[in-house]
CSV table of C-alpha atoms and ligand atoms in Angstrom, one decimal:
chain,number,residue,atom,x,y,z
A,1,UNK,CA,-36.5,-31.1,-26.3
A,2,UNK,CA,-34.8,-33.1,-23.5
A,3,UNK,CA,-31.6,-33.3,-25.7
A,4,UNK,CA,-31.6,-29.5,-26.0
A,5,UNK,CA,-31.9,-29.1,-22.3
A,6,UNK,CA,-29.0,-31.4,-21.7
A,7,UNK,CA,-26.8,-29.7,-24.2
A,8,UNK,CA,-27.6,-26.3,-22.6
A,9,UNK,CA,-26.8,-27.6,-19.2
A,10,UNK,CA,-23.5,-29.1,-20.4
A,11,UNK,CA,-22.4,-25.9,-22.1
A,12,UNK,CA,-23.0,-24.0,-18.8
A,13,UNK,CA,-21.1,-26.6,-16.9
A,14,UNK,CA,-18.3,-26.3,-19.5
A,15,UNK,CA,-18.1,-22.6,-18.7
A,16,UNK,CA,-17.9,-23.3,-15.0
A,17,UNK,CA,-14.9,-25.6,-15.5
A,18,UNK,CA,-12.9,-22.8,-17.1
A,19,UNK,CA,-14.1,-20.3,-14.5
A,20,UNK,CA,-13.2,-22.6,-11.6
A,21,UNK,CA,-9.9,-23.6,-13.1
A,22,UNK,CA,-8.8,-20.0,-13.4
A,23,UNK,CA,-9.9,-19.4,-9.8
A,24,UNK,CA,-7.4,-22.0,-8.6
A,25,UNK,CA,-4.3,-20.0,-9.3
A,26,UNK,CA,-2.9,-17.4,-6.8
A,27,UNK,CA,-1.1,-14.7,-8.8
A,28,UNK,CA,0.0,-11.2,-8.2
A,29,UNK,CA,-1.4,-9.0,-10.8
A,30,UNK,CA,-2.2,-5.4,-9.9
A,31,UNK,CA,-5.4,-4.2,-11.7
A,32,UNK,CA,-3.9,-1.4,-13.7
A,33,UNK,CA,-7.4,-0.2,-14.9
A,34,UNK,CA,-8.5,-0.1,-11.2
A,35,UNK,CA,-5.5,1.9,-10.2
A,36,UNK,CA,-6.1,4.3,-13.1
A,37,UNK,CA,-9.8,4.8,-12.6
A,38,UNK,CA,-9.5,5.1,-8.8
A,39,UNK,CA,-7.0,7.9,-9.1
A,40,UNK,CA,-8.9,9.6,-11.9
A,41,UNK,CA,-12.4,9.4,-10.3
A,42,UNK,CA,-11.5,9.8,-6.6
A,43,UNK,CA,-8.1,11.2,-6.0
A,44,UNK,CA,-7.5,13.9,-8.7
A,45,UNK,CA,-9.0,16.9,-7.0
A,46,UNK,CA,-8.1,18.8,-3.9
A,47,UNK,CA,-8.8,17.1,-0.5
A,48,UNK,CA,-8.0,19.8,2.0
A,49,UNK,CA,-10.4,20.4,4.9
A,50,UNK,CA,-10.8,24.2,4.0
A,51,UNK,CA,-10.4,24.2,0.3
A,52,UNK,CA,-12.6,21.3,-0.6
A,53,UNK,CA,-13.9,19.4,2.4
A,54,UNK,CA,-16.8,18.1,0.3
A,55,UNK,CA,-14.5,16.3,-2.0
A,56,UNK,CA,-12.3,15.2,0.9
A,57,UNK,CA,-15.3,13.6,2.6
A,58,UNK,CA,-16.2,11.9,-0.7
A,59,UNK,CA,-12.7,10.3,-1.0
A,60,UNK,CA,-12.9,9.1,2.6
A,61,UNK,CA,-16.3,7.5,1.9
A,62,UNK,CA,-14.9,5.9,-1.2
A,63,UNK,CA,-12.1,4.3,0.7
A,64,UNK,CA,-14.6,3.1,3.4
A,65,UNK,CA,-16.9,1.6,0.8
A,66,UNK,CA,-14.1,-0.1,-1.0
A,67,UNK,CA,-12.8,-1.7,2.2
A,68,UNK,CA,-16.4,-2.9,2.9
A,69,UNK,CA,-16.8,-4.3,-0.7
A,70,UNK,CA,-13.5,-6.2,-0.3
A,71,UNK,CA,-14.9,-7.8,2.9
A,72,UNK,CA,-12.7,-6.0,5.4
A,73,UNK,CA,-14.0,-5.2,8.9
A,74,UNK,CA,-14.4,-1.5,8.2
A,75,UNK,CA,-14.7,1.5,10.5
A,76,UNK,CA,-13.9,5.2,10.8
A,77,UNK,CA,-11.6,6.4,13.5
A,78,UNK,CA,-13.1,9.9,13.9
A,79,UNK,CA,-11.3,12.6,15.9
A,80,UNK,CA,-11.4,16.3,16.4
A,81,UNK,CA,-8.6,18.7,16.1
A,82,UNK,CA,-10.0,22.1,16.9
A,83,UNK,CA,-6.6,23.8,16.7
A,84,UNK,CA,-7.1,23.5,13.0
A,85,UNK,CA,-10.9,23.4,12.3
A,86,UNK,CA,-14.2,22.4,13.8
A,87,UNK,CA,-14.9,19.9,11.0
A,88,UNK,CA,-14.6,16.3,12.1
A,89,UNK,CA,-11.5,14.4,10.9
A,90,UNK,CA,-11.3,10.6,10.3
A,91,UNK,CA,-8.9,7.8,9.6
A,92,UNK,CA,-10.4,4.8,7.7
A,93,UNK,CA,-9.6,1.4,9.0
A,94,UNK,CA,-10.1,-2.0,7.4
A,95,UNK,CA,-9.2,-5.3,9.2
A,96,UNK,CA,-8.5,-8.7,7.7
A,97,UNK,CA,-8.4,-11.0,10.8
A,98,UNK,CA,-6.0,-13.9,10.9
A,99,UNK,CA,-6.5,-17.1,12.8
A,100,UNK,CA,-4.1,-15.8,15.4
A,101,UNK,CA,-6.4,-12.8,16.0
A,102,UNK,CA,-6.6,-12.0,19.7
A,103,UNK,CA,-3.6,-14.2,20.6
A,104,UNK,CA,-0.1,-13.0,21.6
A,105,UNK,CA,1.5,-14.7,18.6
A,106,UNK,CA,-0.5,-12.6,16.1
A,107,UNK,CA,2.2,-10.9,14.1
A,108,UNK,CA,0.1,-8.0,12.8
A,109,UNK,CA,1.0,-6.3,9.5
A,110,UNK,CA,-0.2,-2.8,8.6
A,111,UNK,CA,-0.4,-1.0,5.3
A,112,UNK,CA,-1.1,2.8,5.5
A,113,UNK,CA,-1.4,5.7,3.1
A,114,UNK,CA,-2.8,9.2,3.9
A,115,UNK,CA,-5.6,10.6,1.8
A,116,UNK,CA,-5.6,14.3,2.7
A,117,UNK,CA,-3.8,17.0,0.6
A,118,UNK,CA,-2.2,20.4,1.2
A,119,UNK,CA,-4.3,23.4,0.1
A,120,UNK,CA,-2.5,24.2,-3.2
A,121,UNK,CA,-2.6,20.8,-4.8
A,122,UNK,CA,-4.8,18.1,-6.4
A,123,UNK,CA,-2.6,15.4,-4.8
A,124,UNK,CA,-2.5,12.8,-7.6
A,125,UNK,CA,1.0,11.6,-6.6
A,126,UNK,CA,0.8,12.9,-3.1
A,127,UNK,CA,-1.0,10.8,-2.1
A,128,UNK,CA,-3.7,9.5,-4.4
A,129,UNK,CA,-1.1,7.1,-5.8
A,130,UNK,CA,-0.4,5.6,-2.3
A,131,UNK,CA,-4.1,5.2,-1.5
A,132,UNK,CA,-4.8,3.6,-4.9
A,133,UNK,CA,-2.0,1.1,-4.4
A,134,UNK,CA,-3.1,0.3,-0.8
A,135,UNK,CA,-6.7,-0.4,-2.1
A,136,UNK,CA,-5.3,-2.6,-4.9
A,137,UNK,CA,-3.3,-4.6,-2.4
A,138,UNK,CA,-6.4,-5.0,-0.2
A,139,UNK,CA,-8.3,-6.1,-3.4
A,140,UNK,CA,-5.7,-8.7,-4.3
A,141,UNK,CA,-5.3,-10.2,-0.8
A,142,UNK,CA,-9.0,-10.4,-0.1
A,143,UNK,CA,-9.6,-12.0,-3.5
A,144,UNK,CA,-7.3,-14.8,-2.3
A,145,UNK,CA,-9.2,-15.1,1.0
A,146,UNK,CA,-12.4,-15.5,-1.0
A,147,UNK,CA,-10.8,-18.5,-2.8
A,148,UNK,CA,-10.2,-20.2,0.5
A,149,UNK,CA,-6.8,-18.9,1.6
A,150,UNK,CA,-6.6,-18.5,5.4
A,151,UNK,CA,-3.9,-16.4,7.1
A,152,UNK,CA,-2.4,-16.8,10.5
A,153,UNK,CA,-1.7,-13.1,11.0
A,154,UNK,CA,-4.0,-10.1,11.0
A,155,UNK,CA,-3.7,-7.4,8.4
A,156,UNK,CA,-4.7,-3.8,9.1
A,157,UNK,CA,-5.2,-1.4,6.2
A,158,UNK,CA,-5.5,2.3,7.2
A,159,UNK,CA,-5.9,5.5,5.4
A,160,UNK,CA,-4.8,8.5,7.4
A,161,UNK,CA,-6.3,12.0,7.6
A,162,UNK,CA,-4.2,15.1,8.4
A,163,UNK,CA,-0.8,13.8,7.4
A,164,UNK,CA,-0.2,17.1,5.8
A,165,UNK,CA,-0.7,19.0,9.1
A,166,UNK,CA,2.0,17.6,11.2
A,167,UNK,CA,1.2,13.9,10.9
A,168,UNK,CA,-1.7,14.3,13.3
A,169,UNK,CA,-3.9,11.5,11.8
A,170,UNK,CA,-1.4,8.7,12.5
A,171,UNK,CA,-0.4,10.1,15.8
A,172,UNK,CA,-4.0,10.0,17.2
A,173,UNK,CA,-4.5,6.6,15.4
A,174,UNK,CA,-1.8,5.0,17.5
A,175,UNK,CA,-2.8,6.7,20.7
A,176,UNK,CA,-6.6,6.5,20.4
A,177,UNK,CA,-7.4,3.7,18.0
A,178,UNK,CA,-4.5,1.1,17.9
A,179,UNK,CA,-3.6,0.9,21.6
A,180,UNK,CA,-7.2,0.7,22.8
A,181,UNK,CA,-8.0,-1.8,20.1
A,182,UNK,CA,-5.0,-4.0,21.1
A,183,UNK,CA,-6.1,-3.8,24.8
A,184,UNK,CA,-9.7,-4.7,23.9
A,185,UNK,CA,-8.9,-7.7,21.6
A,186,UNK,CA,-5.7,-9.1,23.1
A,187,UNK,CA,-6.3,-8.4,26.7
A,188,UNK,CA,-3.3,-9.1,28.9
A,189,UNK,CA,-1.3,-10.1,25.9
A,190,UNK,CA,-1.7,-6.7,24.3
A,191,UNK,CA,1.6,-5.4,25.6
A,192,UNK,CA,3.5,-8.5,24.4
A,193,UNK,CA,2.1,-8.5,20.8
A,194,UNK,CA,5.1,-8.2,18.5
A,195,UNK,CA,3.8,-6.9,15.1
A,196,UNK,CA,5.7,-7.4,11.9
A,197,UNK,CA,5.1,-3.6,11.6
A,198,UNK,CA,3.6,-1.3,9.0
A,199,UNK,CA,4.4,-0.3,5.5
A,200,UNK,CA,3.7,3.4,4.7
A,201,UNK,CA,3.1,4.6,1.2
A,202,UNK,CA,3.4,8.2,0.4
A,203,UNK,CA,4.0,9.8,-3.0
A,204,UNK,CA,4.9,6.7,-4.9
A,205,UNK,CA,4.2,7.0,-8.7
A,206,UNK,CA,6.7,9.4,-10.2
A,207,UNK,CA,9.1,7.4,-12.4
A,208,UNK,CA,11.6,9.2,-14.5
A,209,UNK,CA,14.5,7.8,-16.6
A,210,UNK,CA,16.1,11.2,-17.5
A,211,UNK,CA,19.7,11.6,-16.3
A,212,UNK,CA,19.8,13.6,-13.0
A,213,UNK,CA,16.1,13.5,-12.6
A,214,UNK,CA,16.8,12.1,-9.1
A,215,UNK,CA,18.1,14.9,-6.8
A,216,UNK,CA,19.6,14.6,-3.4
A,217,UNK,CA,19.1,17.1,-0.6
A,218,UNK,CA,21.6,20.0,-0.9
A,219,UNK,CA,25.1,19.0,0.1
A,220,UNK,CA,24.0,15.4,1.0
A,221,UNK,CA,26.0,13.5,-1.6
A,222,UNK,CA,28.9,12.7,0.7
A,223,UNK,CA,26.6,11.7,3.5
A,224,UNK,CA,24.6,9.5,1.2
A,225,UNK,CA,27.8,7.9,-0.1
A,226,UNK,CA,28.8,7.1,3.4
A,227,UNK,CA,25.4,6.0,4.8
A,228,UNK,CA,24.0,4.1,1.8
A,229,UNK,CA,27.0,3.1,-0.3
A,230,UNK,CA,25.1,0.4,-2.2
A,231,UNK,CA,22.2,2.6,-3.2
A,232,UNK,CA,24.5,5.6,-3.9
A,233,UNK,CA,26.6,3.5,-6.3
A,234,UNK,CA,23.5,2.2,-8.0
A,235,UNK,CA,22.0,5.7,-8.5
A,236,UNK,CA,25.4,7.0,-9.7
A,237,UNK,CA,25.9,4.1,-12.1
A,238,UNK,CA,22.8,5.2,-14.1
A,239,UNK,CA,23.4,8.9,-13.8
A,240,UNK,CA,20.8,9.5,-11.1
A,241,UNK,CA,17.7,8.4,-12.9
A,242,UNK,CA,14.6,8.6,-10.9
A,243,UNK,CA,13.7,5.0,-11.8
A,244,UNK,CA,13.3,3.4,-8.4
A,245,UNK,CA,11.1,3.2,-5.3
A,246,UNK,CA,12.9,4.4,-2.2
A,247,UNK,CA,12.7,2.3,0.9
A,248,UNK,CA,13.5,4.1,4.1
A,249,UNK,CA,13.9,2.2,7.4
A,250,UNK,CA,15.8,1.9,10.6
A,251,UNK,CA,18.6,-0.7,10.4
A,252,UNK,CA,18.0,-3.7,12.6
A,253,UNK,CA,14.5,-3.0,13.9
A,254,UNK,CA,12.9,-2.7,10.5
A,255,UNK,CA,15.1,-5.2,8.7
A,256,UNK,CA,12.6,-8.1,8.5
A,257,UNK,CA,10.0,-5.9,6.8
A,258,UNK,CA,12.6,-4.4,4.5
A,259,UNK,CA,14.1,-7.8,3.6
A,260,UNK,CA,10.6,-9.2,2.8
A,261,UNK,CA,9.9,-6.2,0.6
A,262,UNK,CA,13.3,-6.4,-1.2
A,263,UNK,CA,12.7,-10.1,-1.9
A,264,UNK,CA,9.2,-9.6,-3.1
A,265,UNK,CA,10.3,-6.7,-5.4
A,266,UNK,CA,13.0,-9.0,-6.9
A,267,UNK,CA,10.4,-11.7,-7.6
A,268,UNK,CA,8.3,-9.4,-9.7
A,269,UNK,CA,8.8,-8.9,-13.4
A,270,UNK,CA,9.6,-5.5,-15.0
A,271,UNK,CA,13.2,-5.0,-13.9
A,272,UNK,CA,13.2,-1.4,-15.3
A,273,UNK,CA,11.4,-0.4,-12.1
A,274,UNK,CA,14.0,-0.6,-9.3
A,275,UNK,CA,14.0,-0.4,-5.6
A,276,UNK,CA,16.8,1.3,-3.5
A,277,UNK,CA,17.3,0.9,0.3
A,278,UNK,CA,18.1,3.7,2.7
A,279,UNK,CA,18.7,2.0,6.1
A,280,UNK,CA,19.2,4.6,8.8
A,281,UNK,CA,21.9,4.1,11.4
A,282,UNK,CA,19.7,4.4,14.5
A,283,UNK,CA,17.0,2.5,16.3
A,284,UNK,CA,15.7,4.8,19.0
A,285,UNK,CA,14.3,7.9,17.3
A,286,UNK,CA,13.3,9.6,20.6
A,287,UNK,CA,16.9,9.7,21.7
A,288,UNK,CA,18.1,11.7,18.7
A,289,UNK,CA,19.1,15.3,19.5
A,290,UNK,CA,17.7,18.1,17.5
A,291,UNK,CA,20.9,18.5,15.3
A,292,UNK,CA,20.6,14.9,14.2
A,293,UNK,CA,16.8,15.1,13.8
A,294,UNK,CA,17.3,18.0,11.5
A,295,UNK,CA,20.1,16.4,9.4
A,296,UNK,CA,17.9,13.3,8.9
A,297,UNK,CA,14.8,15.4,8.6
A,298,UNK,CA,13.9,14.3,5.0
A,299,UNK,CA,13.7,10.7,6.2
A,300,UNK,CA,11.0,11.5,8.7
A,301,UNK,CA,8.5,13.2,6.3
A,302,UNK,CA,5.5,10.9,6.6
A,303,UNK,CA,3.4,8.8,8.9
A,304,UNK,CA,6.0,6.2,9.6
A,305,UNK,CA,7.7,8.7,12.0
A,306,UNK,CA,4.9,8.2,14.6
A,307,UNK,CA,5.3,4.5,14.5
A,308,UNK,CA,9.1,4.9,14.9
A,309,UNK,CA,8.5,7.2,17.8
A,310,UNK,CA,6.3,4.5,19.3
A,311,UNK,CA,8.9,1.8,18.7
A,312,UNK,CA,6.7,0.0,16.2
A,313,UNK,CA,8.6,-1.4,13.1
A,314,UNK,CA,7.8,0.7,10.0
A,315,UNK,CA,9.2,1.1,6.5
A,316,UNK,CA,8.5,4.1,4.3
A,317,UNK,CA,8.1,3.7,0.6
A,318,UNK,CA,8.2,6.8,-1.6
A,319,UNK,CA,9.3,8.2,-5.0
A,320,UNK,CA,11.1,10.9,-2.9
A,321,UNK,CA,8.6,13.6,-3.8
A,322,UNK,CA,10.2,17.0,-4.4
A,323,UNK,CA,13.6,15.3,-5.1
A,324,UNK,CA,12.4,13.7,-8.4
A,325,UNK,CA,11.6,14.7,-12.0
A,326,UNK,CA,8.3,16.6,-12.4
A,327,UNK,CA,7.7,16.5,-8.6
A,328,UNK,CA,10.6,18.9,-8.1
A,329,UNK,CA,8.1,21.6,-9.4
A,330,UNK,CA,4.8,19.9,-8.7
A,331,UNK,CA,5.2,18.6,-5.1
A,332,UNK,CA,2.5,20.4,-3.1
A,333,UNK,CA,1.6,22.5,-6.2
A,334,UNK,CA,-1.2,22.5,-8.7
A,335,UNK,CA,0.6,20.4,-11.3
A,336,UNK,CA,0.6,17.3,-9.1
A,337,UNK,CA,-2.4,16.5,-11.3
A,338,UNK,CA,-3.6,13.9,-13.8
A,339,UNK,CA,-2.1,15.7,-16.8
A,340,UNK,CA,1.4,15.5,-15.3
A,341,UNK,CA,1.3,12.3,-13.3
A,342,UNK,CA,-1.0,9.8,-15.0
A,343,UNK,CA,1.4,8.5,-17.6
A,344,UNK,CA,1.6,4.8,-18.6
A,345,UNK,CA,5.1,4.5,-17.1
A,346,UNK,CA,4.0,5.9,-13.8
A,347,UNK,CA,0.9,3.8,-13.5
A,348,UNK,CA,2.9,0.6,-14.4
A,349,UNK,CA,5.5,1.6,-11.8
A,350,UNK,CA,2.6,1.9,-9.3
A,351,UNK,CA,1.4,-1.5,-10.4
A,352,UNK,CA,4.7,-3.1,-9.6
A,353,UNK,CA,4.7,-1.5,-6.1
A,354,UNK,CA,1.2,-2.9,-5.5
A,355,UNK,CA,2.3,-6.4,-6.6
A,356,UNK,CA,5.5,-6.4,-4.5
A,357,UNK,CA,3.6,-5.3,-1.4
A,358,UNK,CA,0.8,-7.8,-2.0
A,359,UNK,CA,3.4,-10.6,-2.3
A,360,UNK,CA,5.3,-9.4,0.8
A,361,UNK,CA,2.2,-9.0,3.0
A,362,UNK,CA,0.8,-12.3,1.8
A,363,UNK,CA,4.0,-14.1,2.9
A,364,UNK,CA,4.2,-12.2,6.2
A,365,UNK,CA,0.6,-13.2,7.0
A,366,UNK,CA,1.6,-16.9,6.8
A,367,UNK,CA,-1.1,-18.1,4.5
A,368,UNK,CA,-2.2,-21.7,4.8
A,369,UNK,CA,-2.1,-23.5,1.4
A,370,UNK,CA,-5.0,-22.2,-0.7
A,371,UNK,CA,-7.9,-24.6,-0.3
A,372,UNK,CA,-8.1,-26.0,-3.9
A,373,UNK,CA,-9.7,-29.3,-3.0
A,374,UNK,CA,-13.1,-27.6,-3.5
A,375,UNK,CA,-12.3,-26.3,-7.0
A,376,UNK,CA,-10.7,-29.6,-8.1
A,377,UNK,CA,-13.8,-31.6,-6.9
A,378,UNK,CA,-16.1,-29.3,-8.8
A,379,UNK,CA,-13.9,-29.4,-11.8
A,380,UNK,CA,-13.8,-33.2,-12.2
A,381,UNK,CA,-17.6,-33.5,-12.5
A,382,UNK,CA,-17.7,-30.6,-14.9
A,383,UNK,CA,-14.8,-31.8,-17.0
A,384,UNK,CA,-17.0,-34.8,-17.8
A,385,UNK,CA,-19.8,-32.5,-18.9
A,386,UNK,CA,-17.3,-30.5,-21.0
A,387,UNK,CA,-16.1,-33.7,-22.7
A,388,UNK,CA,-19.7,-34.6,-23.4
A,389,UNK,CA,-20.3,-31.2,-25.1
A,390,UNK,CA,-17.1,-31.8,-27.2
A,391,UNK,CA,-18.2,-35.3,-28.1
A,392,UNK,CA,-21.6,-34.1,-29.2
A,393,UNK,CA,-20.1,-31.6,-31.6
A,394,UNK,CA,-17.4,-34.0,-32.9
A,395,UNK,CA,-19.7,-37.0,-33.4
B,1,LIG,C1,-14.3,20.2,-5.1
B,1,LIG,O1,-14.0,19.0,-5.9
B,1,LIG,C2,-15.0,18.7,-6.8
B,1,LIG,C3,-14.5,17.4,-7.5
B,1,LIG,O2,-14.6,16.3,-6.7
B,1,LIG,C4,-15.3,19.8,-7.8
B,1,LIG,O3,-16.3,19.4,-8.6
B,1,LIG,C5,-15.6,21.0,-7.0
B,1,LIG,O4,-15.7,22.1,-8.0
B,1,LIG,C6,-14.5,21.4,-6.0
B,1,LIG,N1,-14.9,22.5,-5.2
B,1,LIG,C7,-14.1,23.6,-5.0
B,1,LIG,C8,-14.7,24.6,-4.2
B,1,LIG,O5,-13.0,23.6,-5.5
B,2,LIG,C1,24.0,15.0,18.8
B,2,LIG,O1,24.3,13.6,18.9
B,2,LIG,C2,25.5,13.2,18.1
B,2,LIG,C3,25.6,11.7,18.2
B,2,LIG,O2,25.3,11.2,19.4
B,2,LIG,C4,26.7,13.9,18.7
B,2,LIG,O3,27.9,13.6,17.9
B,2,LIG,C5,26.5,15.4,18.6
B,2,LIG,O4,27.5,16.1,19.2
B,2,LIG,C6,25.2,15.8,19.3
B,2,LIG,N1,24.9,17.3,19.0
B,2,LIG,C7,24.5,18.1,20.0
B,2,LIG,C8,24.3,19.5,19.6
B,2,LIG,O5,24.3,17.7,21.1
B,3,LIG,C1,11.7,13.8,-16.0
B,3,LIG,O1,12.2,14.8,-15.2
B,3,LIG,C2,12.7,15.9,-15.9
B,3,LIG,C3,13.4,16.8,-14.9
B,3,LIG,O2,14.4,16.2,-14.3
B,3,LIG,C4,11.5,16.6,-16.5
B,3,LIG,O3,11.9,17.7,-17.3
B,3,LIG,C5,10.8,15.6,-17.4
B,3,LIG,O4,9.6,16.2,-17.9
B,3,LIG,C6,10.4,14.4,-16.7
B,3,LIG,N1,10.0,13.4,-17.7
B,3,LIG,C7,8.9,12.7,-17.5
B,3,LIG,C8,8.5,11.7,-18.6
B,3,LIG,O5,8.2,12.7,-16.5
């Protein structure tokens, strides 16, 4: 009897060895099943405050519950916008505090994606895809923290409401959530905090390898050639395939975020999924006159614009929406749905985006070395048990 008990114990310990060994590795591996099921179950129906507010509220609560489950400090930033409706609106915020939290040297990193839709669409690509990738990044990074990784810098995940109505959600977020939050937690240092900045994901999963599936705004080829010679040549060399993630940012101010993202993308496998850079030739957006604003209008079409207007570094990641493949017809239309968008290629493209962002944010957060001493110590004692199990069967 006692022998049986010992054997059972040893077998269990043997299992724990393998479990703890596998926990000692930090890898970037987007959970493709998680991306797929999140989009399918929570972001495949309309999320407009008039058309389907019930479903919109359910998506918001899902994001909140996921943030909580991952261990983020989670809250709603609720606000009213009576010009539009009397229903309450809300951004969802999840914070992963770094050891620099509350100090002037906290180089905060943000990741944001809006969850609302326009009236006529189901919003799978716009922007169920962006929210799913953001959640997957939060899942990957918090999993590392649970293994003992500590980070110097604070990370803020945020899902915006009312992007589709003039970028209202991110505007009030900066004004009524971020600035007061900085004042409250960083005191006198609040005005001197220099964040790394925020990565905005909007409409990120259309991947299309057909020639000329990537369009440029009307008459913009010459301008593109001049402004972004490297990306233009790269697009031209493969006959304008829509096979890349577009990264839009302001030259100089957003360079460090952009460089980190480019490096992280290059470090990931699956080279068929590319990234192209679109560095804009200005820093101070508020000084642009209307003519210039209009000519660059397509580069301002998401929540990053409010961070630019507030002089906060921000990069915008997108598949370019209505300029690519099926989205030419489906952008803001009913066919931005599961049947059109949830292909294997698209979901794997989204997986690479999630991995590259997780890698980039991990590095920018300045992680301490993962604390593996614990798992090695546990393993040694268990390895002996495992050897005993082996010895028992062999002898
Ligand atoms: C709202 O979305 C849900 C799916 O989440 C769906 O079951 C329901 O029929 C939709 N309601 C309307 C009015 O479209
Ligand atoms: C807008 O600004 C650009 C660059 O500073 C300048 O060349 C252009 O003439 C201005 N346009 C108007 C209408 O003021
Ligand atoms: C790629 O885009 C073209 C339009 O440029 C579209 O007809 C085709 O269905 C798309 N293919 C895939 C696999 O999405």
